[in-house]
Coordinates of C-alpha atoms in Angstrom, one line a residue:
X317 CA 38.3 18.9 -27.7
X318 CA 34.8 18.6 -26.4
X319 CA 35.8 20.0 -23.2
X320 CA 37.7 22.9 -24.9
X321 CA 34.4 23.9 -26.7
X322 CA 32.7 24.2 -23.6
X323 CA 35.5 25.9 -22.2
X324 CA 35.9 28.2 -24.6
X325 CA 32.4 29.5 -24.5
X326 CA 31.9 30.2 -21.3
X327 CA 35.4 32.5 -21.9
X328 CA 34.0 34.0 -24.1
X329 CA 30.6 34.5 -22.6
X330 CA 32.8 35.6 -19.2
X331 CA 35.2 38.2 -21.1
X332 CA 31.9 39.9 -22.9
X333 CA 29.1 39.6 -20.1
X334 CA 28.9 43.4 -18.6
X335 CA 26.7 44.0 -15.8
X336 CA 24.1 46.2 -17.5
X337 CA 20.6 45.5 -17.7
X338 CA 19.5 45.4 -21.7
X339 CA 15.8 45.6 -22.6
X340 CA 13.9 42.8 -21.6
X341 CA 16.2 42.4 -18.0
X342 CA 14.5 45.7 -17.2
X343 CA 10.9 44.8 -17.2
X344 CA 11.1 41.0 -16.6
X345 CA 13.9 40.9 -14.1
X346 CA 14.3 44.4 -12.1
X347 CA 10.8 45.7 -12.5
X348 CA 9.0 42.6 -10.9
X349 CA 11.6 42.3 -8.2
X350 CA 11.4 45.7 -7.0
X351 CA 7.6 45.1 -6.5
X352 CA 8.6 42.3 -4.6
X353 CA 10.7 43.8 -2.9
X354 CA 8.3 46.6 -2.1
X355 CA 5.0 44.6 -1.4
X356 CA 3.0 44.9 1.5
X357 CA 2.4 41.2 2.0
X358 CA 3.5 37.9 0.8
X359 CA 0.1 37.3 -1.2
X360 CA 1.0 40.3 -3.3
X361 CA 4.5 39.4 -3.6
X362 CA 3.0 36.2 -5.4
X363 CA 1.2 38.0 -7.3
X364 CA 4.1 40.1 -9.0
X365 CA 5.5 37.1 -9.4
X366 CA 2.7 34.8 -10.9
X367 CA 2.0 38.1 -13.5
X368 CA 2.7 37.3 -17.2
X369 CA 5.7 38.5 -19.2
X370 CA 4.3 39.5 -22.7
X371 CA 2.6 36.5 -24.0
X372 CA 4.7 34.0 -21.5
X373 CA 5.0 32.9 -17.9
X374 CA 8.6 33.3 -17.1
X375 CA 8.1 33.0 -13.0
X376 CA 10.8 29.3 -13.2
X377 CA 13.6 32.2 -14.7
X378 CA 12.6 34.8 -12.0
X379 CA 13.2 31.8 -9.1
X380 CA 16.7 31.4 -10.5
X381 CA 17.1 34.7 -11.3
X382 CA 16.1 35.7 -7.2
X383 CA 17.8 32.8 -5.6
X384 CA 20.9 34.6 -7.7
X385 CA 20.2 37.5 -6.4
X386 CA 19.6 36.5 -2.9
X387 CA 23.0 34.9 -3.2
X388 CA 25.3 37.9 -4.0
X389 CA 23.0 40.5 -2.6
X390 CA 22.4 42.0 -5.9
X391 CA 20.8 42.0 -9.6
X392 CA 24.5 41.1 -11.1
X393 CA 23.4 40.5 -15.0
X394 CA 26.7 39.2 -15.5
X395 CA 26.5 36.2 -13.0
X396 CA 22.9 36.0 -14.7
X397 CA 24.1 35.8 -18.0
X398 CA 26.5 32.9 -17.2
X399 CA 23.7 31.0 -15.2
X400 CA 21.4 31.4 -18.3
X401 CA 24.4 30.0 -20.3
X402 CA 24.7 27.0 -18.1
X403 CA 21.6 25.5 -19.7
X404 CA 23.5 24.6 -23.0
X405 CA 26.2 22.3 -21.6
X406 CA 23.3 20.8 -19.1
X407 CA 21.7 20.1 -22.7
X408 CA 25.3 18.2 -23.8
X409 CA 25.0 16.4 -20.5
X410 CA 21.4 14.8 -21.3
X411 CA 22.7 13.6 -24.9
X412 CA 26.0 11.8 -23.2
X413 CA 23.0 10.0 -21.4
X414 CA 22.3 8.7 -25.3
X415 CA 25.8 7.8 -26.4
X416 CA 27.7 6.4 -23.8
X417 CA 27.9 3.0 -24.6
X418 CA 28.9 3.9 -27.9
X419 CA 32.8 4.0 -28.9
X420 CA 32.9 7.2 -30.9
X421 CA 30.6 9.3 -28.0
X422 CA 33.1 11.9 -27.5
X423 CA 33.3 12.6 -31.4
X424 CA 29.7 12.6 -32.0
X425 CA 29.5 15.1 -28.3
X426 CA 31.8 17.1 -30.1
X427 CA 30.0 17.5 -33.2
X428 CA 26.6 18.5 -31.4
X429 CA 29.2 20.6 -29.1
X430 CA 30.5 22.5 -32.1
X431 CA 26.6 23.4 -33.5
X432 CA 25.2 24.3 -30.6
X433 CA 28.3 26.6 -28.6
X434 CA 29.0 28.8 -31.0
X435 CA 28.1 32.6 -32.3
X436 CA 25.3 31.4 -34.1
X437 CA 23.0 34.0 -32.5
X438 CA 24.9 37.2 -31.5
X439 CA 22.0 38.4 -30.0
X440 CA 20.8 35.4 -27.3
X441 CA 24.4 34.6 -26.5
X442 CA 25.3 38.0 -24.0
X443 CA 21.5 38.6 -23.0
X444 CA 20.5 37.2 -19.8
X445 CA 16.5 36.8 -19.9
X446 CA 16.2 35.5 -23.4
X447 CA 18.8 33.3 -22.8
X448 CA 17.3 32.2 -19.7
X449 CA 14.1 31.9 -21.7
X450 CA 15.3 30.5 -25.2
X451 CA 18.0 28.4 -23.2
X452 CA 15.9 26.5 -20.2
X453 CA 13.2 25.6 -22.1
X454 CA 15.0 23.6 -24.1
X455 CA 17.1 21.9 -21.0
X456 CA 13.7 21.7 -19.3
X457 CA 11.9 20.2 -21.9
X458 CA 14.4 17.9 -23.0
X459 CA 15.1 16.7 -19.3
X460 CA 11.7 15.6 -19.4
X461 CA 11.7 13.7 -22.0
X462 CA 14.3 11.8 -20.9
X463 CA 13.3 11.5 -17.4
X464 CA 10.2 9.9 -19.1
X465 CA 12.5 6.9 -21.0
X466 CA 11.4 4.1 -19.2
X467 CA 9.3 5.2 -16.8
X468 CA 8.6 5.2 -13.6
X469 CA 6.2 6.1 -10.9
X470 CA 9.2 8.5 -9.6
X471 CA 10.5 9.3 -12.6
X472 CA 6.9 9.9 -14.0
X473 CA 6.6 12.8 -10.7
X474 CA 10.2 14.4 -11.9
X475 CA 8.9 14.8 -15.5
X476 CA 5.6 16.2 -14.0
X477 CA 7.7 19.2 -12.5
X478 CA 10.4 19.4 -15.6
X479 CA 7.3 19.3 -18.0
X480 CA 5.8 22.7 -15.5
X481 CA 9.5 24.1 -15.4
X482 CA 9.3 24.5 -19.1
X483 CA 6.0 25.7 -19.4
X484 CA 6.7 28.5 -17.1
X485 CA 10.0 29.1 -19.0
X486 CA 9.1 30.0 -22.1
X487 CA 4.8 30.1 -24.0
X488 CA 6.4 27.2 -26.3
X489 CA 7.6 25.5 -22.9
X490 CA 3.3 24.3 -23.2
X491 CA 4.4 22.0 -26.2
X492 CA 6.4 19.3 -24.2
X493 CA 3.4 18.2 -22.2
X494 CA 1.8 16.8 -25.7
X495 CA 5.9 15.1 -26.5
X496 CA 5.4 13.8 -23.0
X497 CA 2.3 11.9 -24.2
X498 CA 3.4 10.5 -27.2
X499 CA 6.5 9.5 -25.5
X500 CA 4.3 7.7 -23.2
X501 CA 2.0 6.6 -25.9
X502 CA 5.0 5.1 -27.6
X503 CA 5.5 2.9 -24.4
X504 CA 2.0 1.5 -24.2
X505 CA 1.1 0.8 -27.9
X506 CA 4.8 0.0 -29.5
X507 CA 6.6 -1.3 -27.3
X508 CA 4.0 -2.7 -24.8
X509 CA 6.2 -2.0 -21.3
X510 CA 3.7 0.4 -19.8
X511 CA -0.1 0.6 -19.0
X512 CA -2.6 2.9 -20.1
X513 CA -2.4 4.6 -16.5
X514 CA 0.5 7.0 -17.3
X515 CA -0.5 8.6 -20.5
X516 CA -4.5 8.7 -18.9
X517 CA -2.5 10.4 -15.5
X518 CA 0.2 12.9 -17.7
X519 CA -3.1 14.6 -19.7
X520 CA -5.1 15.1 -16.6
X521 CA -1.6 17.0 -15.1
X522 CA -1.5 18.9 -18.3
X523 CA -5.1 19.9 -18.6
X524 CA -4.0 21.0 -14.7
X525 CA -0.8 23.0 -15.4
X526 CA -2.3 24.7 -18.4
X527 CA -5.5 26.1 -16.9
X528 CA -3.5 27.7 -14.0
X529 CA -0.9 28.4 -17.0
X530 CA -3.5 30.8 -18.0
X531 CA -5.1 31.9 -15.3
X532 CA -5.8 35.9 -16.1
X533 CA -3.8 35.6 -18.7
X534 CA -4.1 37.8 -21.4
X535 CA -2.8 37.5 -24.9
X536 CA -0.7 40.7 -25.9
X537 CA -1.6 40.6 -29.8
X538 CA -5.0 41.5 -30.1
X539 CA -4.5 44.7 -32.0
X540 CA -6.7 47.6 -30.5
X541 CA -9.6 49.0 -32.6
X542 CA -9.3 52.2 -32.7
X543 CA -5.5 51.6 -34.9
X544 CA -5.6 52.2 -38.1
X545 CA -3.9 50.2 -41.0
X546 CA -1.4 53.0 -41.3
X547 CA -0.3 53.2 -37.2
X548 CA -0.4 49.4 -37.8
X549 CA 2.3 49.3 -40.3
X550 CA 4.3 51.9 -38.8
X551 CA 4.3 49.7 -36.0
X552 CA 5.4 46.3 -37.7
X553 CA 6.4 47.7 -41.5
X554 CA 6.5 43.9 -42.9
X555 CA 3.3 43.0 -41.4
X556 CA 0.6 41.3 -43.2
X557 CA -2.8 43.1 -43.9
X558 CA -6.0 42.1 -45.8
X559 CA -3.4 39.4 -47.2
X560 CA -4.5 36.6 -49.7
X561 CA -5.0 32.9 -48.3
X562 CA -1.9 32.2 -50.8
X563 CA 0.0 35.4 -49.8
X564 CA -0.5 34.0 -46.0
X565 CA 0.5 30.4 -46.9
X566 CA 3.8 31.6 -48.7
X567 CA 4.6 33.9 -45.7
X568 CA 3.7 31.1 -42.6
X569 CA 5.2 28.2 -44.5
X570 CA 8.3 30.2 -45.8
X571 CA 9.0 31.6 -42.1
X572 CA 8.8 28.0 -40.4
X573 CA 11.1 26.5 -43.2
X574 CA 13.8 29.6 -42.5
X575 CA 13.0 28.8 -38.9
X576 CA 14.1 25.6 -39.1
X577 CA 17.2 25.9 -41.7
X578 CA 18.4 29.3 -41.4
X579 CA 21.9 27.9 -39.3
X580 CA 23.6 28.2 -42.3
X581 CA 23.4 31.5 -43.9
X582 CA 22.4 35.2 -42.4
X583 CA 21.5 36.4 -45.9
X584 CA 19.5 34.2 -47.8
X585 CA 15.6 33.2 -47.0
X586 CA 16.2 30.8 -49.8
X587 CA 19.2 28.9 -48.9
X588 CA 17.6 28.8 -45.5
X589 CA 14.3 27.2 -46.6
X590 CA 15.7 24.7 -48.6
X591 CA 17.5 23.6 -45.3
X592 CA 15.0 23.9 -43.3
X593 CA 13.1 21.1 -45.4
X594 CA 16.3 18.8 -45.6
X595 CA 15.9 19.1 -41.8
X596 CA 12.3 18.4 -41.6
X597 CA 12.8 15.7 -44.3
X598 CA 15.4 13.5 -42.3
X599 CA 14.2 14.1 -39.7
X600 CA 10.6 12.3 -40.8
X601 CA 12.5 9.7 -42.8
X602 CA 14.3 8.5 -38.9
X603 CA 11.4 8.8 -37.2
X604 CA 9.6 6.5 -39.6
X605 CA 12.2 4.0 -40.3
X606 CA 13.0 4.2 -36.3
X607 CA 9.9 4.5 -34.3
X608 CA 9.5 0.6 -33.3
X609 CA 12.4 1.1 -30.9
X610 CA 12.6 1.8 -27.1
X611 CA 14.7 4.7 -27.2
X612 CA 13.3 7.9 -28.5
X613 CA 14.3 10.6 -26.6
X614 CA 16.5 12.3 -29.3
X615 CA 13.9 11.9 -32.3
X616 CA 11.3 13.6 -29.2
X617 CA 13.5 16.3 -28.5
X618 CA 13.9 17.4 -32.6
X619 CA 9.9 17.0 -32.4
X620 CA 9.7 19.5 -29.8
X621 CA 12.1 21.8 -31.4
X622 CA 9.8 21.4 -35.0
X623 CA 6.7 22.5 -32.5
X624 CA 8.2 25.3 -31.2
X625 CA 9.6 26.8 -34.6
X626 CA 6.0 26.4 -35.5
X627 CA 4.4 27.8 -32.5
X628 CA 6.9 30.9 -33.5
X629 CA 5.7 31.1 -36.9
X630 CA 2.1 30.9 -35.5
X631 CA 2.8 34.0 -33.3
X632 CA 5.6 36.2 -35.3
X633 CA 4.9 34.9 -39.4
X634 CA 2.1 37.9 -40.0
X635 CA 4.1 40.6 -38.6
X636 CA 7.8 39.9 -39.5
X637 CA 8.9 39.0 -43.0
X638 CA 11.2 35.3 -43.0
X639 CA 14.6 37.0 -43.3
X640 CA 14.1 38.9 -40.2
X641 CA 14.8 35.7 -38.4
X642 CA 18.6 35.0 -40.1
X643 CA 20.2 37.3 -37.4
X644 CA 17.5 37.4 -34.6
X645 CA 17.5 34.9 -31.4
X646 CA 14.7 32.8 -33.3
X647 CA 17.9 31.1 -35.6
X648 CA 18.7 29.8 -32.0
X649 CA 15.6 26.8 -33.2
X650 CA 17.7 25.9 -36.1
X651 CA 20.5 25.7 -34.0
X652 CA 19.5 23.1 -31.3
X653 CA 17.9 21.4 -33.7
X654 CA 20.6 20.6 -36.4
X655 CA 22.7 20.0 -32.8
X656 CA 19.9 17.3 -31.5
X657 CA 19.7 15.9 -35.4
X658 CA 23.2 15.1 -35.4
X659 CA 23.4 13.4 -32.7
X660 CA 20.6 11.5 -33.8
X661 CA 21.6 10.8 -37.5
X662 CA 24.8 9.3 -35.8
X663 CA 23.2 7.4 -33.2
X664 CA 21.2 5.8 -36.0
X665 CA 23.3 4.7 -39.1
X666 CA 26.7 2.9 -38.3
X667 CA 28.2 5.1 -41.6
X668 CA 29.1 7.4 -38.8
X669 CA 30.9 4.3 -37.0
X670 CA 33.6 5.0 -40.0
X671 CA 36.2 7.3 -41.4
X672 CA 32.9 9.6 -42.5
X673 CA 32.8 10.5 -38.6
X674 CA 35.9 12.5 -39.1
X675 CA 34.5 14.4 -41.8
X676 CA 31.4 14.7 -40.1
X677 CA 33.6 16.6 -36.8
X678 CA 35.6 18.8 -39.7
X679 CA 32.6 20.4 -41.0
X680 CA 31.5 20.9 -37.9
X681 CA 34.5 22.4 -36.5
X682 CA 34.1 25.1 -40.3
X683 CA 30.9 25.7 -39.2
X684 CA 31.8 27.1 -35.4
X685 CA 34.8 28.6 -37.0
X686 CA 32.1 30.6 -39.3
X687 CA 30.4 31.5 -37.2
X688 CA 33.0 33.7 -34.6
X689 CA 34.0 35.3 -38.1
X690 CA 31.0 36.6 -39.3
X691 CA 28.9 37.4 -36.4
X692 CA 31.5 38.9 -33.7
X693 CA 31.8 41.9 -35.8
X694 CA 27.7 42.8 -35.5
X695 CA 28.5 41.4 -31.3
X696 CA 31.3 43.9 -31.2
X697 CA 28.8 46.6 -32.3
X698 CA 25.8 45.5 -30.7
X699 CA 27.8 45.6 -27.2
X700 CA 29.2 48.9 -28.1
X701 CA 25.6 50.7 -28.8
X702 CA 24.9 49.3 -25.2
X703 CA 28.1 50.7 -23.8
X704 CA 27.0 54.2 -25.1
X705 CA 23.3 54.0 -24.2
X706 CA 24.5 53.2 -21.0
X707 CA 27.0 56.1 -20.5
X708 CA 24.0 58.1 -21.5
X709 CA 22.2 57.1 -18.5
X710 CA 19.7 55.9 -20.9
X711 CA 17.8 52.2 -20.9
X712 CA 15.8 52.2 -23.9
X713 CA 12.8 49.1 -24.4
X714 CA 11.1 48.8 -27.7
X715 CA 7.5 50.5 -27.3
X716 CA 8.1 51.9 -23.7
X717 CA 9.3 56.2 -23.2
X718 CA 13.1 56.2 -22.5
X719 CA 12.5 57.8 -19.3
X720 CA 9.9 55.2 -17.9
X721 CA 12.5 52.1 -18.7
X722 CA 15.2 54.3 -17.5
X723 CA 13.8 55.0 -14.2

């Protein structure tokens, strides 16, 4: 059964994939390879592709995405959106790494199988640069973390350049150098098997990585002067301005909580907050009752996921409104997390070592089933608007003239 569900999704993800570039492909993808392609020497080439992607570094995606292309000879966004769909089973490989001494692994595989391959998040699942974004820093960042388990000198190297993978993945990809740290933290002061040498080595390599991170970067949200309040909210209609300290609270607390929960519902903000908090809550109460032991790759990786949602809310809270996320690639967070949480809960408590597993793998298996039913109708439309744009000849991009993206 665990098998099938991988199966099954890349089927899926094979019979939908069309060769068309779709928004972001256009700028982050085609645009910086054609100035590649077209630069007069290999310093410049660099150059194109060291430049930032709105407020990221994608240049790890845009190596895969050019050894692809150097491979068939072309910029195939099918093959890409396959190869940006690879990431997730990767992920399921790095927790078999946590359960396979344990008798019921292949249940509680299926179970994190059934949360995270599914339709969840219509609009990541067919799109190849977000999903090469939202889906490798994830794989990335959790390979790190568990490269780091038990360290040593060579794995220490390997989670060096994992830790760097991610951060040039995704602007959230930053956040796993700090889980790094308090993974090695963890070894020195709790369980005693490590010196003071790694963690002391890991921040100087961070404080490295970052300050090429940002290197003439520039940050895309500092709203020009000379717009006024009006062209502001035209822009962004649920946006934030001259808000109360309370009104911005409500909203920044509110969006990370939907965040975090919203894998159950597209419709309420509500429903969606409260499980966001059940997630946050056992996910605290494991980590405290837990922390003492070696192994604690899976309660890291949920850490990292909790950073990101909140590095998210940092960046989108103030000019989005919380149910904008319920069909949006940002559910994607809640997602991976109730996937890595899962495997965790079961991991921990031997209830799960009982008849409750089965129940455990039927909800699961309702849940995945949901999901096809309500969301492939809005797939099935979203893929027909980019049928017709693209018998139009036309490649729109939000904020950018038709006719520049198109060319």
């Amino acid at each position: 059964a665990f098998f099938a569900v991988i199966a099954h999704h890349f089927w899926f993800v094979y019979s939908h994939a069309m060769n068309i570039p779709y928004h972001d492909d256009i700028y982050d993808f085609l645009r910086i390879f054609n100035l590649i392609e077209s630069a007069d020497s290999p310093a410049v080439a660099i150059k194109e592709w060291f430049s930032q992607y709105l407020d990221h570094r994608t240049n790890a995606s845009r190596t895969l995405v050019y050894v692809a292309y150097l491979i068939e000879g072309e910029m195939n966004f099918r093959t890409l959106t396959l190869l940006a769909n690879l990431a997730l089973p990767l992920i399921l490989c790095l927790f078999y790494l946590c359960v396979r001494g344990e008798e019921y692994r292949w249940s509680m595989l299926l179970v994190s199988a059934l949360l995270l391959l599914n339709l969840r998040t219509p609009a990541l699942i067919l799109h190849s640069q977000a999903g090469f974004a939202y889906y490798y820093v994830f794989f990335y960042a959790f390979a790190c973390l568990f490269t780091l388990h038990q360290v040593t000198l060579l794995k220490f190297l390997l989670a060096a350049v994992l830790c760097t993978l991610a951060s040039f993945t995704f602007a959230s990809g930053q956040i796993v150098w700090l889980m790094g740290l308090a993974s090695l933290l963890h070894q020195c002061l709790v369980t005693g098997r490590r010196s003071f040498m790694y963690p002391a080595i890991w921040l100087l390599l961070a404080v490295a990585v970052l300050m090429l991170w940002r290197l003439g970067f520039v940050s895309i949200w500092g709203m020009p002067a000379q717009h006024t309040p009006e062209q502001i909210r035209l822009l962004f209609p649920d946006m934030l301005i001259d808000a109360s300290p309370l009104q911005l609270l409500s909203r920044y607390s509110t969006f990370f909580l939907v965040v975090l929960g919203c894998v159950f519902t597209a419709s309420s903000t509500l429903v969606a907050a409260a499980v966001g908090l059940c997630l946050l809550g056992v996910l605290s109460f494991v980590t405290i009752k837990f922390y003492k032991q070696e192994d604690m790759r899976l309660v890291l990786c949920c850490w990292f996921i909790v950073a990101c949602a909140a590095a998210v809310t940092m960046g989108r809270a103030l000019v989005a409104a919380p149910n904008y996320i319920l069909e949006e690639r940002y559910s994607f967070f809640s997602s991976i997390l109730l996937s890595t949480l899962a495997l965790l809960v079961q991991v921990r408590f031997k209830v799960f070592r009982s008849p409750v597993l089965y129940l455990v793998v039927l909800l699961a298996v309702m849940h995945w089933a949901w999901t096809y039913r309500h969301f492939d109708n809005r797939l099935q439309v979203m893929l027909s608007q980019r049928y017709d744009e693209f018998n139009k000849e036309r490649f729109p991009f939000f904020g950018k003239p038709a006719k520049e993206s198109t060319a």
